[in-house]
């Protein structure tokens, strides 16, 4: 991991905060993408908001999946690689999202697609140092981002590239979990199952380009199977019985796996669903699964990216409970045809994201300067709960 005492690449301790500060504009791009996406979501929920921006609503999905999450993921990968050129990926993602939000759809698509292609290059650089199944799965996730962008540039609608966007985020997280499972001495035969489910997700996304219904069903099958694999083999099954941050992160993970299974089941049964089922499945995977992962590992993402402490405190459970309760309300409203429940659940879901930020800030003040570590005194892990990245291990 990056040497906290000597600074990055042997710099003095005083240089480290200055380097971390240079990453703030990239993180700001992710946060602005999040705000634009949430603002657009209110319009989609039929909430009367001041100063409506059509682009915010029309591009809500890409702003959240590629602008917010894509920038965060590529930024964390750039930090792990430790090469200046790698930061082009989060810079392109943030700039592309803001360009799209401003109403310049065509150049925004190009920038966001270029960010995905650059992330693939980052993974290729890492593969030159260390190979492994976990890294291959994460690379496949980056390829899915790039493929989604190319299809988007080519004229496909956002709804048409949903399987690719899902593949990007789901495979990235799956690869992270496989890396941790490998470090925990998971047998090769057991890891075959995760690789097989990842292949199903990728194949389903590819098939959906030409045959939507079979492609969505195959992607759904892969997601449901992956959720089952993670529920059985993930280390979260053990750490949920612990205390502190490990238990909180495990609760986030296990709840997220349940939503991934729900989304996969809907896609498997309905193919490319319409109406309420489409909204339910979409938010089950992108909100219930992905954002639950973000909640669980924010206390290690920010220290890894900015070297600022975000200590664990039980107050973080409040937004987590609200996130999943609001999603239950929204999905129930979707499937029952209740617009009131759908809107209420959607608004409360947005509140949960904002509340998490407020609780994280409060926790930082409540805990003070105490440095939090996972159970057993292990070093904090990077985003996704994985072991230190291969590049980081080389510099340790």
mmCIF file with all atom_site columns, N, CA, C and O in Angstrom, residues 244-245 299 308-316 358-373:
data_model
loop_
_atom_site.group_PDB
_atom_site.id
_atom_site.type_symbol
_atom_site.label_atom_id
_atom_site.label_alt_id
_atom_site.label_comp_id
_atom_site.label_asym_id
_atom_site.label_entity_id
_atom_site.label_seq_id
_atom_site.pdbx_PDB_ins_code
_atom_site.Cartn_x
_atom_site.Cartn_y
_atom_site.Cartn_z
_atom_site.occupancy
_atom_site.B_iso_or_equiv
_atom_site.pdbx_formal_charge
_atom_site.auth_seq_id
_atom_site.auth_comp_id
_atom_site.auth_asym_id
_atom_site.auth_atom_id
_atom_site.pdbx_PDB_model_num
ATOM 1   N N  . UNK A 1 244 ? -18.118 -3.513 14.807 1.00 0.00 ? 244 UNK A N  1
ATOM 2   C CA . UNK A 1 244 ? -17.555 -2.337 14.171 1.00 0.00 ? 244 UNK A CA 1
ATOM 3   C C  . UNK A 1 244 ? -17.705 -2.313 12.661 1.00 0.00 ? 244 UNK A C  1
ATOM 4   O O  . UNK A 1 244 ? -18.705 -2.773 12.093 1.00 0.00 ? 244 UNK A O  1
ATOM 5   N N  . UNK A 1 245 ? -16.671 -1.808 11.997 1.00 0.00 ? 245 UNK A N  1
ATOM 6   C CA . UNK A 1 245 ? -16.709 -1.659 10.550 1.00 0.00 ? 245 UNK A CA 1
ATOM 7   C C  . UNK A 1 245 ? -16.876 -2.978 9.801  1.00 0.00 ? 245 UNK A C  1
ATOM 8   O O  . UNK A 1 245 ? -17.662 -3.043 8.840  1.00 0.00 ? 245 UNK A O  1
ATOM 9   N N  . UNK A 1 299 ? -15.867 4.057  4.231  1.00 0.00 ? 299 UNK A N  1
ATOM 10  C CA . UNK A 1 299 ? -14.832 4.317  5.239  1.00 0.00 ? 299 UNK A CA 1
ATOM 11  C C  . UNK A 1 299 ? -13.432 3.886  4.820  1.00 0.00 ? 299 UNK A C  1
ATOM 12  O O  . UNK A 1 299 ? -12.463 4.240  5.491  1.00 0.00 ? 299 UNK A O  1
ATOM 13  N N  . UNK A 1 308 ? -7.889  10.929 3.974  1.00 0.00 ? 308 UNK A N  1
ATOM 14  C CA . UNK A 1 308 ? -8.593  11.555 5.085  1.00 0.00 ? 308 UNK A CA 1
ATOM 15  C C  . UNK A 1 308 ? -9.360  10.462 5.823  1.00 0.00 ? 308 UNK A C  1
ATOM 16  O O  . UNK A 1 308 ? -9.859  9.529  5.208  1.00 0.00 ? 308 UNK A O  1
ATOM 17  N N  . UNK A 1 309 ? -9.420  10.569 7.131  1.00 0.00 ? 309 UNK A N  1
ATOM 18  C CA . UNK A 1 309 ? -10.076 9.533  7.921  1.00 0.00 ? 309 UNK A CA 1
ATOM 19  C C  . UNK A 1 309 ? -11.589 9.670  7.855  1.00 0.00 ? 309 UNK A C  1
ATOM 20  O O  . UNK A 1 309 ? -12.140 10.754 8.004  1.00 0.00 ? 309 UNK A O  1
ATOM 21  N N  . UNK A 1 310 ? -12.254 8.550  7.624  1.00 0.00 ? 310 UNK A N  1
ATOM 22  C CA . UNK A 1 310 ? -13.707 8.478  7.726  1.00 0.00 ? 310 UNK A CA 1
ATOM 23  C C  . UNK A 1 310 ? -14.009 7.304  8.658  1.00 0.00 ? 310 UNK A C  1
ATOM 24  O O  . UNK A 1 310 ? -14.277 6.190  8.215  1.00 0.00 ? 310 UNK A O  1
ATOM 25  N N  . UNK A 1 311 ? -13.928 7.527  9.958  1.00 0.00 ? 311 UNK A N  1
ATOM 26  C CA . UNK A 1 311 ? -14.051 6.431  10.911 1.00 0.00 ? 311 UNK A CA 1
ATOM 27  C C  . UNK A 1 311 ? -15.470 5.878  10.977 1.00 0.00 ? 311 UNK A C  1
ATOM 28  O O  . UNK A 1 311 ? -16.449 6.574  10.712 1.00 0.00 ? 311 UNK A O  1
ATOM 29  N N  . UNK A 1 312 ? -15.533 4.608  11.341 1.00 0.00 ? 312 UNK A N  1
ATOM 30  C CA . UNK A 1 312 ? -16.838 3.959  11.519 1.00 0.00 ? 312 UNK A CA 1
ATOM 31  C C  . UNK A 1 312 ? -17.503 4.450  12.793 1.00 0.00 ? 312 UNK A C  1
ATOM 32  O O  . UNK A 1 312 ? -16.858 4.676  13.810 1.00 0.00 ? 312 UNK A O  1
ATOM 33  N N  . UNK A 1 313 ? -18.830 4.610  12.728 1.00 0.00 ? 313 UNK A N  1
ATOM 34  C CA . UNK A 1 313 ? -19.644 4.901  13.904 1.00 0.00 ? 313 UNK A CA 1
ATOM 35  C C  . UNK A 1 313 ? -21.017 4.262  13.666 1.00 0.00 ? 313 UNK A C  1
ATOM 36  O O  . UNK A 1 313 ? -21.503 4.228  12.518 1.00 0.00 ? 313 UNK A O  1
ATOM 37  N N  . UNK A 1 314 ? -21.675 3.741  14.701 1.00 0.00 ? 314 UNK A N  1
ATOM 38  C CA . UNK A 1 314 ? -22.987 3.107  14.512 1.00 0.00 ? 314 UNK A CA 1
ATOM 39  C C  . UNK A 1 314 ? -24.031 3.991  13.842 1.00 0.00 ? 314 UNK A C  1
ATOM 40  O O  . UNK A 1 314 ? -25.018 3.487  13.309 1.00 0.00 ? 314 UNK A O  1
ATOM 41  N N  . UNK A 1 315 ? -23.840 5.316  13.844 1.00 0.00 ? 315 UNK A N  1
ATOM 42  C CA . UNK A 1 315 ? -24.802 6.205  13.205 1.00 0.00 ? 315 UNK A CA 1
ATOM 43  C C  . UNK A 1 315 ? -24.928 5.907  11.711 1.00 0.00 ? 315 UNK A C  1
ATOM 44  O O  . UNK A 1 315 ? -25.943 6.221  11.087 1.00 0.00 ? 315 UNK A O  1
ATOM 45  N N  . UNK A 1 316 ? -23.925 5.236  11.121 1.00 0.00 ? 316 UNK A N  1
ATOM 46  C CA . UNK A 1 316 ? -23.970 4.906  9.698  1.00 0.00 ? 316 UNK A CA 1
ATOM 47  C C  . UNK A 1 316 ? -25.069 3.893  9.375  1.00 0.00 ? 316 UNK A C  1
ATOM 48  O O  . UNK A 1 316 ? -25.461 3.756  8.211  1.00 0.00 ? 316 UNK A O  1
ATOM 49  N N  . UNK A 1 358 ? -24.139 13.044 5.492  1.00 0.00 ? 358 UNK A N  1
ATOM 50  C CA . UNK A 1 358 ? -24.221 13.790 6.749  1.00 0.00 ? 358 UNK A CA 1
ATOM 51  C C  . UNK A 1 358 ? -23.757 12.932 7.926  1.00 0.00 ? 358 UNK A C  1
ATOM 52  O O  . UNK A 1 358 ? -23.039 13.406 8.818  1.00 0.00 ? 358 UNK A O  1
ATOM 53  N N  . UNK A 1 359 ? -24.153 11.662 7.946  1.00 0.00 ? 359 UNK A N  1
ATOM 54  C CA . UNK A 1 359 ? -23.758 10.777 9.045  1.00 0.00 ? 359 UNK A CA 1
ATOM 55  C C  . UNK A 1 359 ? -22.259 10.499 9.006  1.00 0.00 ? 359 UNK A C  1
ATOM 56  O O  . UNK A 1 359 ? -21.623 10.369 10.063 1.00 0.00 ? 359 UNK A O  1
ATOM 57  N N  . UNK A 1 360 ? -21.703 10.390 7.805  1.00 0.00 ? 360 UNK A N  1
ATOM 58  C CA . UNK A 1 360 ? -20.266 10.164 7.693  1.00 0.00 ? 360 UNK A CA 1
ATOM 59  C C  . UNK A 1 360 ? -19.501 11.351 8.272  1.00 0.00 ? 360 UNK A C  1
ATOM 60  O O  . UNK A 1 360 ? -18.515 11.185 8.996  1.00 0.00 ? 360 UNK A O  1
ATOM 61  N N  . UNK A 1 361 ? -19.970 12.563 7.957  1.00 0.00 ? 361 UNK A N  1
ATOM 62  C CA . UNK A 1 361 ? -19.327 13.757 8.510  1.00 0.00 ? 361 UNK A CA 1
ATOM 63  C C  . UNK A 1 361 ? -19.481 13.798 10.021 1.00 0.00 ? 361 UNK A C  1
ATOM 64  O O  . UNK A 1 361 ? -18.540 14.140 10.754 1.00 0.00 ? 361 UNK A O  1
ATOM 65  N N  . UNK A 1 362 ? -20.670 13.445 10.504 1.00 0.00 ? 362 UNK A N  1
ATOM 66  C CA . UNK A 1 362 ? -20.904 13.435 11.952 1.00 0.00 ? 362 UNK A CA 1
ATOM 67  C C  . UNK A 1 362 ? -20.036 12.390 12.641 1.00 0.00 ? 362 UNK A C  1
ATOM 68  O O  . UNK A 1 362 ? -19.478 12.627 13.718 1.00 0.00 ? 362 UNK A O  1
ATOM 69  N N  . UNK A 1 363 ? -19.904 11.220 12.015 1.00 0.00 ? 363 UNK A N  1
ATOM 70  C CA . UNK A 1 363 ? -19.081 10.160 12.599 1.00 0.00 ? 363 UNK A CA 1
ATOM 71  C C  . UNK A 1 363 ? -17.639 10.598 12.713 1.00 0.00 ? 363 UNK A C  1
ATOM 72  O O  . UNK A 1 363 ? -16.954 10.297 13.697 1.00 0.00 ? 363 UNK A O  1
ATOM 73  N N  . UNK A 1 364 ? -17.177 11.326 11.717 1.00 0.00 ? 364 UNK A N  1
ATOM 74  C CA . UNK A 1 364 ? -15.803 11.805 11.747 1.00 0.00 ? 364 UNK A CA 1
ATOM 75  C C  . UNK A 1 364 ? -15.563 12.717 12.950 1.00 0.00 ? 364 UNK A C  1
ATOM 76  O O  . UNK A 1 364 ? -14.510 12.679 13.580 1.00 0.00 ? 364 UNK A O  1
ATOM 77  N N  . UNK A 1 365 ? -16.559 13.512 13.290 1.00 0.00 ? 365 UNK A N  1
ATOM 78  C CA . UNK A 1 365 ? -16.441 14.410 14.436 1.00 0.00 ? 365 UNK A CA 1
ATOM 79  C C  . UNK A 1 365 ? -16.641 13.652 15.754 1.00 0.00 ? 365 UNK A C  1
ATOM 80  O O  . UNK A 1 365 ? -15.960 13.925 16.738 1.00 0.00 ? 365 UNK A O  1
ATOM 81  N N  . UNK A 1 366 ? -17.570 12.690 15.760 1.00 0.00 ? 366 UNK A N  1
ATOM 82  C CA . UNK A 1 366 ? -17.871 11.967 16.995 1.00 0.00 ? 366 UNK A CA 1
ATOM 83  C C  . UNK A 1 366 ? -16.705 11.088 17.436 1.00 0.00 ? 366 UNK A C  1
ATOM 84  O O  . UNK A 1 366 ? -16.377 11.004 18.620 1.00 0.00 ? 366 UNK A O  1
ATOM 85  N N  . UNK A 1 367 ? -16.084 10.430 16.441 1.00 0.00 ? 367 UNK A N  1
ATOM 86  C CA . UNK A 1 367 ? -15.007 9.507  16.776 1.00 0.00 ? 367 UNK A CA 1
ATOM 87  C C  . UNK A 1 367 ? -13.704 10.250 17.002 1.00 0.00 ? 367 UNK A C  1
ATOM 88  O O  . UNK A 1 367 ? -12.810 9.777  17.684 1.00 0.00 ? 367 UNK A O  1
ATOM 89  N N  . UNK A 1 368 ? -13.621 11.449 16.433 1.00 0.00 ? 368 UNK A N  1
ATOM 90  C CA . UNK A 1 368 ? -12.404 12.236 16.617 1.00 0.00 ? 368 UNK A CA 1
ATOM 91  C C  . UNK A 1 368 ? -11.276 11.708 15.770 1.00 0.00 ? 368 UNK A C  1
ATOM 92  O O  . UNK A 1 368 ? -11.453 11.287 14.648 1.00 0.00 ? 368 UNK A O  1
ATOM 93  N N  . UNK A 1 369 ? -10.091 11.691 16.320 1.00 0.00 ? 369 UNK A N  1
ATOM 94  C CA . UNK A 1 369 ? -8.924  11.308 15.540 1.00 0.00 ? 369 UNK A CA 1
ATOM 95  C C  . UNK A 1 369 ? -8.578  9.845  15.633 1.00 0.00 ? 369 UNK A C  1
ATOM 96  O O  . UNK A 1 369 ? -7.501  9.447  15.218 1.00 0.00 ? 369 UNK A O  1
ATOM 97  N N  . UNK A 1 370 ? -9.443  9.011  16.215 1.00 0.00 ? 370 UNK A N  1
ATOM 98  C CA . UNK A 1 370 ? -9.129  7.601  16.366 1.00 0.00 ? 370 UNK A CA 1
ATOM 99  C C  . UNK A 1 370 ? -9.126  6.939  15.001 1.00 0.00 ? 370 UNK A C  1
ATOM 100 O O  . UNK A 1 370 ? -10.081 7.054  14.230 1.00 0.00 ? 370 UNK A O  1
ATOM 101 N N  . UNK A 1 371 ? -8.092  6.224  14.667 1.00 0.00 ? 371 UNK A N  1
ATOM 102 C CA . UNK A 1 371 ? -7.995  5.550  13.378 1.00 0.00 ? 371 UNK A CA 1
ATOM 103 C C  . UNK A 1 371 ? -8.653  4.189  13.479 1.00 0.00 ? 371 UNK A C  1
ATOM 104 O O  . UNK A 1 371 ? -8.325  3.377  14.334 1.00 0.00 ? 371 UNK A O  1
ATOM 105 N N  . UNK A 1 372 ? -9.616  3.940  12.597 1.00 0.00 ? 372 UNK A N  1
ATOM 106 C CA . UNK A 1 372 ? -10.360 2.691  12.637 1.00 0.00 ? 372 UNK A CA 1
ATOM 107 C C  . UNK A 1 372 ? -9.685  1.640  11.773 1.00 0.00 ? 372 UNK A C  1
ATOM 108 O O  . UNK A 1 372 ? -9.171  1.930  10.697 1.00 0.00 ? 372 UNK A O  1
ATOM 109 N N  . UNK A 1 373 ? -9.699  0.386  12.224 1.00 0.00 ? 373 UNK A N  1
ATOM 110 C CA . UNK A 1 373 ? -9.171  -0.723 11.443 1.00 0.00 ? 373 UNK A CA 1
ATOM 111 C C  . UNK A 1 373 ? -10.157 -1.877 11.494 1.00 0.00 ? 373 UNK A C  1
ATOM 112 O O  . UNK A 1 373 ? -10.921 -2.026 12.447 1.00 0.00 ? 373 UNK A O  1
#
